[in-house]
Tab-separated table of C-alpha atoms and ligand atoms in Angstrom:
chain	number	residue	atom	x	y	z
A	1	MET	CA	88.275	159.283	-64.094
A	2	MET	CA	91.602	159.776	-65.801
A	3	ASP	CA	91.373	160.501	-69.490
A	4	ARG	CA	92.546	157.746	-71.754
A	5	PRO	CA	96.340	157.795	-72.043
A	6	ARG	CA	97.618	158.771	-75.457
A	7	VAL	CA	100.960	157.515	-76.703
A	8	ARG	CA	102.743	157.755	-79.990
A	9	PHE	CA	105.324	155.950	-82.047
A	10	ALA	CA	107.211	158.543	-84.066
A	11	PRO	CA	109.686	156.922	-86.441
A	12	SER	CA	111.818	158.974	-88.810
A	13	PRO	CA	111.690	157.328	-92.215
A	14	THR	CA	115.416	157.668	-92.783
A	15	GLY	CA	116.114	153.947	-92.629
A	16	PHE	CA	114.377	150.616	-92.297
A	17	LEU	CA	112.459	149.731	-89.165
A	18	HIS	CA	115.080	148.139	-86.936
A	19	VAL	CA	114.565	145.980	-83.891
A	20	GLY	CA	115.060	148.919	-81.506
A	21	GLY	CA	112.348	150.937	-83.230
A	22	ALA	CA	110.055	147.930	-83.342
A	23	ARG	CA	110.586	147.407	-79.604
A	24	THR	CA	109.691	151.074	-78.934
A	25	ALA	CA	106.556	150.725	-81.063
A	26	LEU	CA	105.593	147.529	-79.258
A	27	PHE	CA	106.038	149.017	-75.762
A	28	ASN	CA	103.870	151.997	-76.699
A	29	TRP	CA	101.251	149.752	-78.216
A	30	LEU	CA	101.192	147.249	-75.315
A	31	PHE	CA	100.844	150.130	-72.879
A	32	ALA	CA	97.987	151.625	-74.912
A	33	ARG	CA	96.182	148.288	-75.152
A	34	HIS	CA	96.697	147.492	-71.467
A	35	GLU	CA	95.475	150.920	-70.356
A	36	ASP	CA	92.686	151.195	-72.889
A	37	GLY	CA	94.585	154.132	-74.346
A	38	VAL	CA	95.168	155.511	-77.825
A	39	PHE	CA	98.177	154.618	-79.945
A	40	VAL	CA	99.098	157.318	-82.452
A	41	LEU	CA	101.443	156.744	-85.368
A	42	ARG	CA	103.352	159.784	-86.524
A	43	ILE	CA	105.902	159.736	-89.299
A	44	GLU	CA	108.605	162.274	-88.489
A	45	ASP	CA	109.367	163.411	-91.970
A	46	THR	CA	110.606	166.940	-91.336
A	47	ASP	CA	113.797	166.042	-93.078
A	48	ARG	CA	112.245	165.953	-96.510
A	49	GLU	CA	115.304	165.138	-98.555
A	50	ARG	CA	116.143	161.923	-96.834
A	51	THR	CA	112.588	160.905	-96.443
A	52	GLN	CA	111.446	158.222	-98.762
A	53	GLU	CA	107.986	156.985	-99.425
A	54	GLN	CA	109.303	153.452	-99.654
A	55	LEU	CA	110.864	153.564	-96.221
A	56	THR	CA	107.623	154.845	-94.725
A	57	GLN	CA	105.771	151.982	-96.358
A	58	ALA	CA	108.333	149.515	-95.004
A	59	ILE	CA	107.693	150.848	-91.491
A	60	LEU	CA	103.925	150.459	-91.885
A	61	ASP	CA	104.400	146.925	-93.229
A	62	GLY	CA	106.668	146.006	-90.342
A	63	LEU	CA	104.160	147.236	-87.767
A	64	ALA	CA	101.334	145.425	-89.516
A	65	TRP	CA	103.366	142.212	-89.501
A	66	LEU	CA	103.864	142.506	-85.747
A	67	GLY	CA	100.120	143.003	-85.337
A	68	ILE	CA	100.585	146.560	-84.098
A	69	ALA	CA	97.592	148.524	-85.332
A	70	TRP	CA	97.494	152.271	-84.775
A	71	ASP	CA	94.347	153.972	-83.530
A	72	GLU	CA	95.201	157.313	-85.129
A	73	GLY	CA	97.388	158.296	-88.029
A	74	PRO	CA	99.670	157.853	-89.709
A	75	TYR	CA	100.127	161.575	-89.278
A	76	HIS	CA	102.974	163.249	-91.075
A	77	GLN	CA	105.079	165.692	-89.186
A	78	ALA	CA	105.513	167.754	-92.317
A	79	ASP	CA	101.759	168.490	-92.200
A	80	GLY	CA	102.191	170.224	-88.854
A	81	LEU	CA	104.424	172.950	-90.225
A	82	LYS	CA	101.908	175.716	-89.635
A	83	ARG	CA	101.531	174.812	-85.994
A	84	HIS	CA	105.299	174.429	-85.554
A	85	ARG	CA	105.847	177.940	-86.879
A	86	ALA	CA	103.024	179.361	-84.797
A	87	ASP	CA	104.578	177.839	-81.675
A	88	VAL	CA	107.931	179.342	-82.594
A	89	ARG	CA	106.263	182.742	-82.992
A	90	ARG	CA	104.694	182.429	-79.555
A	91	LEU	CA	108.086	181.603	-78.084
A	92	VAL	CA	109.696	184.603	-79.763
A	93	ASP	CA	106.853	186.891	-78.664
A	94	SER	CA	107.177	185.805	-75.063
A	95	GLY	CA	110.940	186.174	-75.122
A	96	ALA	CA	111.535	182.442	-74.576
A	97	ALA	CA	113.221	182.366	-77.984
A	98	TYR	CA	115.177	184.896	-79.974
A	99	ARG	CA	116.518	185.585	-83.440
A	100	CYS	CA	120.114	184.707	-84.123
A	101	PHE	CA	121.918	186.267	-87.058
A	102	CYS	CA	125.243	184.514	-86.604
A	103	LYS	CA	126.867	183.327	-89.792
A	104	PRO	CA	128.025	179.721	-90.326
A	105	GLU	CA	131.704	180.772	-90.011
A	106	GLN	CA	131.022	182.449	-86.683
A	107	LEU	CA	129.230	179.365	-85.376
A	108	GLU	CA	132.080	177.194	-86.556
A	109	ALA	CA	134.560	179.344	-84.630
A	110	MET	CA	132.377	179.134	-81.487
A	111	ARG	CA	132.283	175.337	-81.768
A	112	ALA	CA	136.054	175.188	-82.074
A	113	ALA	CA	136.495	177.478	-79.050
A	114	ALA	CA	134.069	175.434	-76.932
A	115	LYS	CA	135.905	172.283	-77.848
A	116	GLU	CA	139.185	173.837	-76.834
A	117	LEU	CA	137.755	174.785	-73.457
A	118	GLY	CA	136.003	171.426	-73.025
A	119	ARG	CA	132.618	173.110	-72.701
A	120	ALA	CA	129.481	171.154	-73.605
A	121	ALA	CA	127.554	174.178	-74.841
A	122	ALA	CA	129.044	175.778	-77.935
A	123	TYR	CA	126.897	178.796	-78.701
A	124	ASP	CA	128.262	181.842	-76.911
A	125	GLY	CA	124.941	183.641	-76.633
A	126	ARG	CA	125.940	186.594	-78.714
A	127	CYS	CA	122.445	187.262	-80.115
A	128	ARG	CA	120.689	186.603	-76.811
A	129	ASP	CA	120.416	190.186	-75.809
A	130	LEU	CA	119.799	191.855	-79.123
A	131	ASN	CA	116.969	194.309	-78.857
A	132	PRO	CA	113.910	192.308	-80.010
A	133	ASP	CA	112.517	195.233	-82.026
A	134	ASP	CA	115.814	195.730	-83.834
A	135	ALA	CA	116.089	192.027	-84.455
A	136	GLY	CA	112.507	191.999	-85.754
A	137	ARG	CA	113.329	194.796	-88.191
A	138	ARG	CA	116.470	193.064	-89.446
A	139	ALA	CA	114.463	189.899	-89.988
A	140	ALA	CA	111.724	191.810	-91.805
A	141	GLY	CA	114.423	193.299	-94.005
A	142	GLY	CA	115.318	189.823	-95.172
A	143	GLU	CA	118.482	189.214	-93.153
A	144	PRO	CA	119.005	185.458	-92.780
A	145	HIS	CA	118.535	184.211	-89.251
A	146	ALA	CA	117.613	181.214	-87.161
A	147	ILE	CA	115.510	181.142	-84.008
A	148	ARG	CA	117.113	179.883	-80.816
A	149	PHE	CA	115.532	178.791	-77.576
A	150	ARG	CA	116.727	180.726	-74.537
A	151	MET	CA	117.841	178.105	-72.014
A	152	PRO	CA	117.084	179.432	-68.531
A	153	ASP	CA	119.561	179.197	-65.661
A	154	GLY	CA	119.468	176.364	-63.185
A	155	GLU	CA	118.761	172.754	-63.960
A	156	THR	CA	116.103	170.679	-65.643
A	157	ALA	CA	114.910	167.576	-63.883
A	158	TRP	CA	112.149	165.063	-64.365
A	159	ASP	CA	110.975	161.849	-62.837
A	160	ASP	CA	111.516	159.256	-65.534
A	161	VAL	CA	109.431	156.093	-65.209
A	162	VAL	CA	112.484	153.990	-65.961
A	163	SER	CA	115.549	155.947	-64.877
A	164	GLY	CA	113.982	157.787	-61.939
A	165	THR	CA	114.962	161.369	-61.192
A	166	THR	CA	117.065	162.615	-64.064
A	167	ARG	CA	118.813	166.004	-64.034
A	168	PHE	CA	120.746	168.154	-66.452
A	169	ARG	CA	122.576	171.416	-65.736
A	170	ASN	CA	121.150	173.984	-68.100
A	171	ARG	CA	124.500	175.593	-68.641
A	172	ASP	CA	125.623	172.420	-70.383
A	173	ILE	CA	122.859	172.869	-72.902
A	174	ASP	CA	123.141	175.304	-75.779
A	175	ASP	CA	120.560	177.879	-76.671
A	176	PHE	CA	119.512	175.415	-79.353
A	177	VAL	CA	118.035	176.266	-82.722
A	178	ILE	CA	114.298	175.633	-82.983
A	179	LEU	CA	113.716	177.142	-86.423
A	180	ARG	CA	116.387	177.016	-89.105
A	181	SER	CA	117.152	179.945	-91.372
A	182	ASP	CA	115.079	178.266	-94.102
A	183	SER	CA	112.125	178.391	-91.721
A	184	THR	CA	111.984	174.649	-91.074
A	185	PRO	CA	111.607	173.495	-87.463
A	186	THR	CA	114.203	171.309	-85.806
A	187	TYR	CA	113.395	167.960	-84.222
A	188	ASN	CA	113.052	169.196	-80.624
A	189	LEU	CA	110.571	171.896	-81.525
A	190	ALA	CA	108.513	169.822	-83.952
A	191	VAL	CA	108.268	166.852	-81.610
A	192	VAL	CA	107.017	168.950	-78.676
A	193	SER	CA	104.661	170.959	-80.843
A	194	ASP	CA	103.205	167.727	-82.236
A	195	ASP	CA	103.044	165.949	-78.893
A	196	ILE	CA	101.148	168.897	-77.415
A	197	GLY	CA	98.918	169.190	-80.465
A	198	MET	CA	98.108	165.480	-80.348
A	199	GLY	CA	97.512	165.415	-76.604
A	200	ILE	CA	100.254	162.875	-75.932
A	201	THR	CA	100.284	161.931	-72.240
A	202	HIS	CA	103.196	159.465	-72.160
A	203	VAL	CA	106.390	159.733	-74.186
A	204	ILE	CA	107.855	156.235	-74.376
A	205	ARG	CA	111.039	156.111	-76.449
A	206	GLY	CA	114.618	154.898	-76.568
A	207	ALA	CA	117.183	155.969	-73.980
A	208	ASP	CA	119.172	157.542	-76.808
A	209	HIS	CA	116.703	160.445	-76.580
A	210	ILE	CA	117.389	161.247	-72.909
A	211	SER	CA	119.659	164.180	-73.755
A	212	ASN	CA	116.854	165.760	-75.807
A	213	THR	CA	114.387	165.613	-72.954
A	214	PRO	CA	115.609	168.650	-70.928
A	215	LYS	CA	115.329	170.780	-74.061
A	216	GLN	CA	111.851	169.494	-74.723
A	217	ILE	CA	110.773	170.023	-71.123
A	218	GLN	CA	111.859	173.652	-71.366
A	219	ILE	CA	109.787	174.113	-74.512
A	220	TYR	CA	106.729	172.607	-72.782
A	221	ARG	CA	107.179	175.034	-69.910
A	222	ALA	CA	107.674	178.021	-72.149
A	223	LEU	CA	104.531	177.135	-74.076
A	224	GLY	CA	102.625	176.659	-70.819
A	225	ALA	CA	101.674	173.124	-71.782
A	226	GLU	CA	101.090	170.152	-69.539
A	227	MET	CA	104.104	167.876	-69.264
A	228	PRO	CA	103.761	164.270	-70.406
A	229	VAL	CA	105.191	161.345	-68.449
A	230	PHE	CA	108.625	160.432	-69.804
A	231	CYS	CA	109.711	156.838	-70.078
A	232	HIS	CA	113.074	156.074	-71.658
A	233	VAL	CA	113.483	152.412	-72.471
A	234	PRO	CA	116.972	150.924	-72.139
A	235	LEU	CA	119.428	150.512	-74.960
A	236	ILE	CA	119.751	147.170	-76.699
A	237	LEU	CA	123.203	145.605	-76.649
A	238	GLY	CA	124.715	142.631	-78.428
A	239	PRO	CA	125.921	139.641	-76.373
A	240	ASP	CA	129.378	141.272	-76.227
A	241	GLY	CA	127.969	144.272	-74.376
A	242	LYS	CA	128.420	146.623	-77.334
A	243	ARG	CA	125.540	148.559	-78.809
A	244	LEU	CA	123.502	146.334	-81.115
A	245	SER	CA	124.702	146.679	-84.689
A	246	LYS	CA	125.023	144.688	-87.903
A	247	ARG	CA	128.110	143.006	-86.479
A	248	HIS	CA	125.757	141.083	-84.209
A	249	GLY	CA	123.516	139.884	-87.051
A	250	ALA	CA	120.419	141.301	-88.659
A	251	THR	CA	119.055	144.511	-87.154
A	252	ALA	CA	116.284	145.205	-89.682
A	253	LEU	CA	112.937	143.790	-88.660
A	254	ALA	CA	112.240	142.753	-92.264
A	255	GLU	CA	115.171	140.351	-92.173
A	256	TYR	CA	113.658	138.493	-89.231
A	257	ARG	CA	110.382	138.304	-91.062
A	258	LYS	CA	112.142	136.904	-94.133
A	259	SER	CA	113.945	134.309	-92.071
A	260	GLY	CA	110.606	132.616	-91.349
A	261	LEU	CA	109.940	133.692	-87.791
A	262	LEU	CA	106.398	133.990	-86.525
A	263	PRO	CA	105.342	137.541	-85.710
A	264	GLN	CA	104.007	136.427	-82.334
A	265	ALA	CA	107.470	135.059	-81.472
A	266	MET	CA	109.079	138.343	-82.513
A	267	ASP	CA	106.579	140.270	-80.370
A	268	ASN	CA	107.312	138.020	-77.427
A	269	PHE	CA	111.047	138.431	-77.896
A	270	LEU	CA	110.918	142.215	-78.384
A	271	ALA	CA	108.741	142.601	-75.294
A	272	LEU	CA	111.413	140.884	-73.225
A	273	LEU	CA	114.084	143.305	-74.434
A	274	GLY	CA	114.051	145.457	-71.342
A	275	TRP	CA	110.784	144.332	-69.793
A	276	SER	CA	109.734	141.289	-67.818
A	277	PRO	CA	106.457	140.346	-66.186
A	278	GLY	CA	108.204	139.961	-62.840
A	279	ASP	CA	108.348	136.180	-62.706
A	280	ASP	CA	110.168	133.607	-64.778
A	281	GLN	CA	107.571	133.399	-67.486
A	282	GLU	CA	109.070	134.050	-70.893
A	283	PHE	CA	106.706	132.415	-73.351
A	284	MET	CA	103.721	134.723	-73.794
A	285	SER	CA	101.047	135.245	-76.388
A	286	LEU	CA	100.211	138.756	-77.527
A	287	ASP	CA	97.128	138.732	-75.296
A	288	GLU	CA	99.213	137.751	-72.303
A	289	LEU	CA	101.717	140.487	-73.103
A	290	ILE	CA	98.923	143.047	-73.204
A	291	ASP	CA	97.528	141.694	-69.994
A	292	ARG	CA	100.815	141.741	-68.102
A	293	PHE	CA	102.572	144.781	-69.551
A	294	SER	CA	103.365	147.755	-67.352
A	295	LEU	CA	105.847	150.599	-67.647
A	296	GLU	CA	106.925	150.064	-64.053
A	297	ARG	CA	108.436	146.720	-64.934
A	298	ILE	CA	110.721	148.105	-67.606
A	299	ASN	CA	114.296	147.506	-66.620
A	300	ARG	CA	116.882	150.224	-66.164
A	301	LYS	CA	119.712	147.997	-67.318
A	302	PRO	CA	120.469	147.675	-71.032
A	303	ALA	CA	118.800	144.732	-72.725
A	304	ILE	CA	120.875	141.994	-74.339
A	305	PHE	CA	119.818	140.756	-77.750
A	306	ASP	CA	120.090	136.970	-77.582
A	307	HIS	CA	119.465	135.174	-80.876
A	308	GLY	CA	119.252	131.812	-79.116
A	309	LYS	CA	116.325	133.045	-77.090
A	310	LEU	CA	114.574	134.311	-80.198
A	311	GLU	CA	114.963	130.913	-81.840
A	312	SER	CA	113.728	129.052	-78.819
A	313	LEU	CA	110.709	131.332	-78.459
A	314	ASN	CA	109.930	130.825	-82.111
A	315	LEU	CA	110.048	127.069	-81.703
A	316	GLN	CA	107.598	127.323	-78.811
A	317	HIS	CA	105.292	129.635	-80.724
A	318	MET	CA	105.359	127.296	-83.729
A	319	SER	CA	104.130	124.471	-81.479
A	320	ASN	CA	101.441	126.670	-80.023
A	321	THR	CA	100.107	127.981	-83.292
A	322	SER	CA	97.038	126.147	-84.537
A	323	GLY	CA	97.163	124.130	-87.725
A	324	SER	CA	94.628	126.469	-89.286
A	325	GLU	CA	96.692	129.551	-88.504
A	326	LEU	CA	99.799	127.905	-89.897
A	327	ALA	CA	97.810	126.917	-92.974
A	328	GLU	CA	97.271	130.601	-93.668
A	329	LEU	CA	101.011	131.198	-93.598
A	330	ILE	CA	102.298	128.072	-95.273
A	331	GLY	CA	99.555	127.425	-97.842
A	332	PRO	CA	100.480	130.477	-99.936
A	333	LEU	CA	104.171	129.524	-99.827
A	334	LEU	CA	103.429	126.035	-101.146
A	335	ILE	CA	101.387	127.552	-103.956
A	336	GLU	CA	104.045	130.163	-104.706
A	337	ARG	CA	106.699	127.476	-105.006
A	338	GLY	CA	104.507	125.324	-107.254
A	339	ILE	CA	104.378	122.485	-104.720
A	340	ALA	CA	100.603	122.494	-104.426
A	341	SER	CA	97.715	124.241	-106.077
A	342	HIS	CA	95.126	126.284	-104.295
A	343	GLU	CA	92.552	123.531	-104.941
A	344	GLN	CA	94.826	120.774	-103.663
A	345	ILE	CA	95.029	122.624	-100.403
A	346	GLU	CA	91.461	123.845	-100.072
A	347	ASN	CA	89.867	120.541	-101.079
A	348	ARG	CA	91.743	118.808	-98.283
A	349	ARG	CA	91.879	121.619	-95.807
A	350	ALA	CA	91.312	119.474	-92.686
A	351	TRP	CA	94.005	117.065	-93.843
A	352	PHE	CA	96.406	119.927	-94.546
A	353	GLU	CA	95.912	121.289	-91.041
A	354	GLN	CA	96.569	117.809	-89.636
A	355	VAL	CA	99.839	117.684	-91.553
A	356	LEU	CA	100.834	121.058	-90.116
A	357	ASP	CA	99.885	119.981	-86.624
A	358	LEU	CA	102.127	116.979	-87.130
A	359	VAL	CA	105.210	118.847	-88.351
A	360	LYS	CA	105.025	121.971	-86.181
A	361	PRO	CA	106.532	120.692	-82.907
A	362	ARG	CA	109.860	120.207	-84.666
A	363	ALA	CA	109.731	123.229	-86.950
A	364	ARG	CA	112.141	125.973	-85.969
A	365	THR	CA	110.806	128.412	-88.559
A	366	ILE	CA	108.080	128.739	-91.150
A	367	HIS	CA	110.626	127.723	-93.805
A	368	HIS	CA	111.477	124.659	-91.839
A	369	ALA	CA	107.789	123.755	-91.499
A	370	LEU	CA	107.473	124.247	-95.256
A	371	GLN	CA	110.356	121.871	-95.881
A	372	GLN	CA	108.692	119.292	-93.636
A	373	THR	CA	105.316	119.741	-95.298
A	374	ARG	CA	106.537	119.540	-98.849
A	375	PRO	CA	106.843	115.697	-98.967
A	376	PHE	CA	103.139	115.299	-98.211
A	377	PHE	CA	102.323	116.638	-101.649
A	378	ALA	CA	102.756	114.507	-104.759
A	379	GLY	CA	105.720	115.155	-106.992
A	380	GLU	CA	109.269	113.992	-106.953
A	381	ILE	CA	111.460	114.835	-104.025
A	382	GLN	CA	115.193	115.120	-104.000
A	383	PRO	CA	116.627	113.137	-101.094
A	384	ASP	CA	118.851	115.213	-98.880
A	385	GLU	CA	122.442	114.164	-99.661
A	386	ARG	CA	123.551	113.700	-96.114
A	387	ALA	CA	120.420	111.781	-95.201
A	388	ALA	CA	120.945	109.441	-98.152
A	389	ALA	CA	124.653	109.004	-97.458
A	390	LYS	CA	123.853	107.994	-93.929
A	391	HIS	CA	120.728	105.870	-94.261
A	392	TRP	CA	121.050	104.454	-97.777
A	393	LYS	CA	124.689	103.598	-97.361
A	394	ASP	CA	124.436	99.930	-98.253
A	395	ARG	CA	122.451	100.254	-101.433
A	396	ALA	CA	121.846	96.545	-102.078
A	397	ALA	CA	120.568	96.004	-98.571
A	398	THR	CA	118.391	99.111	-98.739
A	399	VAL	CA	116.861	97.963	-102.029
A	400	GLU	CA	116.070	94.597	-100.486
A	401	GLN	CA	114.483	96.159	-97.429
A	402	LEU	CA	112.396	98.645	-99.365
A	403	GLU	CA	111.247	95.974	-101.830
A	404	ARG	CA	110.169	93.745	-98.995
A	405	LEU	CA	108.383	96.594	-97.288
A	406	ARG	CA	106.671	97.561	-100.473
A	407	SER	CA	105.251	94.140	-101.116
A	408	GLU	CA	104.042	93.735	-97.544
A	409	LEU	CA	102.466	97.176	-97.480
A	410	ALA	CA	100.726	96.472	-100.764
A	411	GLU	CA	98.964	93.563	-99.067
A	412	LEU	CA	97.647	95.624	-96.193
A	413	GLU	CA	93.942	96.127	-96.031
A	414	GLY	CA	93.700	99.178	-93.904
A	415	TRP	CA	96.028	102.162	-93.816
A	416	GLU	CA	96.136	103.588	-90.396
A	417	GLU	CA	98.923	104.540	-88.051
A	418	GLY	CA	98.519	101.727	-85.492
A	419	GLU	CA	98.228	99.012	-88.083
A	420	LEU	CA	101.162	100.386	-90.047
A	421	GLU	CA	103.312	100.286	-86.964
A	422	LEU	CA	102.393	96.686	-86.127
A	423	GLN	CA	103.060	95.634	-89.666
A	424	LEU	CA	106.402	97.345	-89.946
A	425	ARG	CA	107.604	95.956	-86.666
A	426	ALA	CA	106.557	92.466	-87.756
A	427	ILE	CA	108.449	92.804	-91.026
A	428	ALA	CA	111.552	94.022	-89.210
A	429	GLU	CA	111.394	91.013	-86.950
A	430	LEU	CA	111.025	88.625	-89.846
A	431	MET	CA	114.037	90.231	-91.455
A	432	GLY	CA	115.949	89.845	-88.206
A	433	MET	CA	116.594	93.536	-87.721
A	434	GLY	CA	115.538	96.301	-85.354
A	435	ALA	CA	112.586	98.394	-86.504
A	436	GLY	CA	114.762	101.517	-86.436
A	437	LYS	CA	117.063	100.045	-89.067
A	438	LEU	CA	114.089	99.782	-91.369
A	439	ILE	CA	112.539	103.106	-90.466
A	440	HIS	CA	115.526	105.292	-91.321
A	441	PRO	CA	115.871	104.307	-94.981
A	442	LEU	CA	112.096	104.406	-95.293
A	443	ARG	CA	112.001	107.942	-93.903
A	444	VAL	CA	114.541	109.077	-96.486
A	445	ALA	CA	112.462	107.411	-99.211
A	446	LEU	CA	109.218	109.053	-98.094
A	447	THR	CA	110.374	112.512	-97.052
A	448	GLY	CA	113.889	112.883	-98.452
A	449	LEU	CA	114.881	114.012	-94.975
A	450	ALA	CA	116.806	112.527	-92.072
A	451	VAL	CA	114.387	113.967	-89.525
A	452	SER	CA	110.611	113.908	-89.694
A	453	PRO	CA	107.659	113.381	-87.398
A	454	GLY	CA	106.865	109.800	-86.375
A	455	ILE	CA	107.009	107.693	-89.510
A	456	PHE	CA	103.690	105.933	-88.927
A	457	GLU	CA	101.800	109.170	-88.654
A	458	VAL	CA	103.630	110.391	-91.724
A	459	MET	CA	102.574	107.297	-93.673
A	460	ASP	CA	99.030	107.568	-92.424
A	461	LEU	CA	98.693	111.156	-93.596
A	462	MET	CA	100.580	110.653	-96.837
A	463	GLY	CA	98.226	107.867	-97.839
A	464	ARG	CA	98.967	104.576	-99.497
A	465	GLU	CA	99.292	105.812	-103.025
A	466	LEU	CA	101.915	108.438	-102.319
A	467	VAL	CA	103.875	106.145	-99.992
A	468	MET	CA	104.022	103.488	-102.692
A	469	SER	CA	105.117	105.886	-105.368
A	470	ARG	CA	107.795	107.361	-103.118
A	471	ILE	CA	109.170	103.883	-102.413
A	472	ASP	CA	109.186	103.200	-106.135
A	473	ASP	CA	111.052	106.432	-106.797
A	474	ALA	CA	113.589	105.575	-104.119
A	475	LEU	CA	114.089	102.087	-105.539
A	476	ALA	CA	114.636	103.537	-108.994
A	477	ARG	CA	117.224	105.941	-107.659
A	478	LEU	CA	118.994	103.267	-105.644
A	479	ARG	CA	119.145	100.853	-108.575
A	480	ASP	CA	120.341	103.559	-110.946
A	481	GLY	CA	122.998	104.872	-108.650
B	501	LIG	N1	111.733	160.495	-84.658
B	501	LIG	C1	112.526	160.105	-83.531
B	501	LIG	C2	113.309	158.858	-83.853
B	501	LIG	O1	112.988	158.169	-84.802
B	501	LIG	C3	111.691	159.780	-82.315
B	501	LIG	C4	111.256	160.951	-81.612
B	501	LIG	C5	110.637	160.687	-80.283
B	501	LIG	O2	110.210	159.560	-80.000
B	501	LIG	O3	110.559	161.642	-79.536
B	501	LIG	O4	114.250	158.565	-83.174
């Protein structure tokens, strides 16, 4: 039996978690869950200065919001320093790496010369053939130096799960630095050393890392380690075909969270950025994503970030989320905004969930659901200006209609959707008008909004007392104005 696959998400905490990083994390996680593998979280904080605790925390929060739980970690790359240096020593001892004493000015001149000649590799190899014993003595004497990897001749190729056979000519690749003169490892060394140390079997990451892969493959070989499977997921582009950036809208995951999207909708959307289940199905729960995910179905072509699709998926996920789950999200917001108290919600929990079930099919976001839920709680509401301008246009007539409605409703014995509908339709008929003409101003009175769920269900759930007081408030406003 094959050992359990081990994958990792390895963000550098140099910025906020953006949608591309979140997509990489999600693909790794879905693969791990589908394959019964292990998902490792590793914070790549070699670059101490730019690393910030806060940014690391923001990454952890973002993953938690998406429901991506790590099985191991978070490990910190900085904690692997001893192993990184030991690996570098092994590479030097075997001759796969060498000491380079070139000074910054010399390197600068080499870069300029390479540019002039249009050569990809800049380093001219001048320390390649220094006698290792001499070099060792100079180093021991305190002469500043870096360690470079000796790129072999030939080419480096691998079979990428997404892009297929991928090749690089080694002569286009510099003898790259693996340990800086201050004894800190560079990214390519640290990442391979960690991936070997952590037994990573599949490296799933953004296509922007493809040019690092030949260097990393050479380090694996030189260390005699088993090669992982490489899987480079396609770039994400904006609708204009340019690389996704702030010009296209928010790129930080946290901004999508703040905008009131459901995490399950974001997961669904991110999963479709470069992957598809192979049929037309787009709406998927997290369980379905886990069930259907495979690396083989990741697309080679760049993915297009389509906000419209995100919104439509969110709308569908809102409808499919149970009232009790929504209660967990929206209850705290109502309390935070002083619209309801904890007791008001908990004492009528079943009712609250019914309200959420009623509003959710039309709610584009959590904020929108909150706006639709707010009128069900006592307290004055401010009618939306446009709704009032449209449906309370003729004030005198509206007052007359609402007064009539009020007195008829006051007479009603029961208070239930079906009966309310019959009654309202009867009143409209008596007043010689279509029921709709009566419903619109009533909706503004009850909810302050131009759009709401069916008015009879709204009245049923609001209850007689609140409906009456809302009509009274509306009448007071209309008479005043
Ligand atoms: N730390 C790298 C990044 O944030 C990822 C390294 C990798 O996945 O190999 O881009």
